[in-house]
Amino acid sequence: MTSIPQDRIDAILARHDELQRQMSGGDLAPEKFVQLSKEYAEVGRVAEAARELARLREEFAALGDMLADPELKEMAQAEAEALRDAIPAAERDLALRLLPRDS
């Protein structure tokens, strides 16, 4: 199982947000805007996978309280099992998107 650190996910999302912020400024030269747009599109596909992985991890962490509640424990265990399957798949997807693209 590939485990991508949360700080790496945070860095990807921060870069995506920074590119969006830079592009929204109206004072860019056309060639700089094109350059940023290309990078934004490339980082966007990685950021999408990073957001999904972060969401799944947050859901899994939130299940802790539900597991402690006897009335919700069975449902929480089923959800935790589904997340245990989904998280490695999301990590693999992000890892693949982080690989350099062929020219």
CSV table of C-alpha atoms in Angstrom, one decimal:
chain,number,residue,atom,x,y,z
A,1,MET,CA,0.0,0.0,0.0
A,2,THR,CA,1.3,3.4,-0.9
A,3,SER,CA,0.9,5.9,1.9
A,4,ILE,CA,1.0,9.5,0.7
A,5,PRO,CA,1.8,11.9,3.6
A,6,GLN,CA,-0.8,14.5,4.4
A,7,ASP,CA,1.8,17.3,4.0
A,8,ARG,CA,2.3,16.2,0.4
A,9,ILE,CA,-1.5,16.4,-0.2
A,10,ASP,CA,-1.6,19.8,1.5
A,11,ALA,CA,1.3,21.0,-0.8
A,12,ILE,CA,-0.6,19.9,-3.9
A,13,LEU,CA,-3.8,21.6,-2.9
A,14,ALA,CA,-1.9,24.8,-1.9
A,15,ARG,CA,-0.2,24.9,-5.2
A,16,HIS,CA,-3.5,24.4,-7.1
A,17,ASP,CA,-5.0,27.3,-5.0
A,18,GLU,CA,-2.0,29.5,-5.6
A,19,LEU,CA,-2.2,29.0,-9.4
A,20,GLN,CA,-5.9,29.8,-9.3
A,21,ARG,CA,-5.2,33.0,-7.3
A,22,GLN,CA,-2.4,34.1,-9.7
A,23,MET,CA,-4.6,33.5,-12.7
A,24,SER,CA,-7.5,35.5,-11.3
A,25,GLY,CA,-5.3,38.6,-11.1
A,26,GLY,CA,-6.0,40.8,-14.1
A,27,ASP,CA,-2.4,42.0,-14.5
A,28,LEU,CA,-0.8,38.9,-16.2
A,29,ALA,CA,0.9,39.1,-19.5
A,30,PRO,CA,-0.7,36.7,-22.0
A,31,GLU,CA,2.2,34.4,-22.2
A,32,LYS,CA,2.4,34.1,-18.4
A,33,PHE,CA,-1.4,33.4,-18.3
A,34,VAL,CA,-0.9,30.6,-20.8
A,35,GLN,CA,2.0,29.1,-18.8
A,36,LEU,CA,-0.1,29.3,-15.6
A,37,SER,CA,-3.1,27.8,-17.3
A,38,LYS,CA,-1.1,24.8,-18.5
A,39,GLU,CA,0.3,24.2,-15.0
A,40,TYR,CA,-3.1,24.7,-13.5
A,41,ALA,CA,-4.6,22.1,-15.8
A,42,GLU,CA,-1.8,19.6,-14.9
A,43,VAL,CA,-2.0,20.2,-11.2
A,44,GLY,CA,-5.8,20.1,-11.3
A,45,ARG,CA,-5.9,16.5,-12.2
A,46,VAL,CA,-3.6,15.7,-9.3
A,47,ALA,CA,-5.4,18.0,-6.9
A,48,GLU,CA,-8.7,16.2,-7.7
A,49,ALA,CA,-7.2,12.9,-6.6
A,50,ALA,CA,-5.6,14.6,-3.6
A,51,ARG,CA,-9.0,16.1,-2.5
A,52,GLU,CA,-10.7,12.7,-2.8
A,53,LEU,CA,-8.0,11.0,-0.7
A,54,ALA,CA,-8.2,13.7,1.9
A,55,ARG,CA,-12.0,13.4,2.1
A,56,LEU,CA,-11.8,9.6,2.5
A,57,ARG,CA,-9.2,9.9,5.3
A,58,GLU,CA,-11.3,12.5,7.1
A,59,GLU,CA,-14.4,10.3,6.9
A,60,PHE,CA,-12.4,7.4,8.3
A,61,ALA,CA,-11.1,9.5,11.2
A,62,ALA,CA,-14.6,10.8,11.9
A,63,LEU,CA,-15.9,7.3,12.4
A,64,GLY,CA,-14.1,7.0,15.7
A,65,ASP,CA,-16.9,8.7,17.6
A,66,MET,CA,-19.5,6.5,15.9
A,67,LEU,CA,-17.6,3.3,16.8
A,68,ALA,CA,-17.8,4.3,20.5
A,69,ASP,CA,-21.6,4.6,20.3
A,70,PRO,CA,-23.2,1.2,20.7
A,71,GLU,CA,-26.2,2.2,18.6
A,72,LEU,CA,-24.1,3.3,15.7
A,73,LYS,CA,-21.3,0.8,16.0
A,74,GLU,CA,-22.5,-1.7,13.4
A,75,MET,CA,-23.2,1.0,10.8
A,76,ALA,CA,-19.8,2.6,11.5
A,77,GLN,CA,-18.0,-0.7,11.2
A,78,ALA,CA,-19.5,-1.3,7.8
A,79,GLU,CA,-18.6,2.2,6.7
A,80,ALA,CA,-15.0,1.8,8.1
A,81,GLU,CA,-14.7,-1.4,6.1
A,82,ALA,CA,-15.7,0.3,2.9
A,83,LEU,CA,-13.3,3.1,3.6
A,84,ARG,CA,-10.5,0.6,4.3
A,85,ASP,CA,-11.0,-0.6,0.7
A,86,ALA,CA,-11.4,2.9,-0.8
A,87,ILE,CA,-8.4,4.6,0.7
A,88,PRO,CA,-5.7,2.4,-0.8
A,89,ALA,CA,-7.4,2.7,-4.2
A,90,ALA,CA,-7.4,6.5,-3.8
A,91,GLU,CA,-3.8,6.5,-2.8
A,92,ARG,CA,-2.8,4.5,-5.9
A,93,ASP,CA,-4.8,6.8,-8.1
A,94,LEU,CA,-3.0,9.9,-6.6
A,95,ALA,CA,0.4,8.1,-6.9
A,96,LEU,CA,-0.2,7.4,-10.5
A,97,ARG,CA,-1.3,11.0,-11.2
A,98,LEU,CA,1.9,12.2,-9.5
A,99,LEU,CA,4.1,10.3,-12.0
A,100,PRO,CA,5.6,12.4,-14.8
A,101,ARG,CA,3.6,12.3,-18.0
A,102,ASP,CA,5.3,10.9,-21.2
A,103,SER,CA,6.2,13.5,-23.7
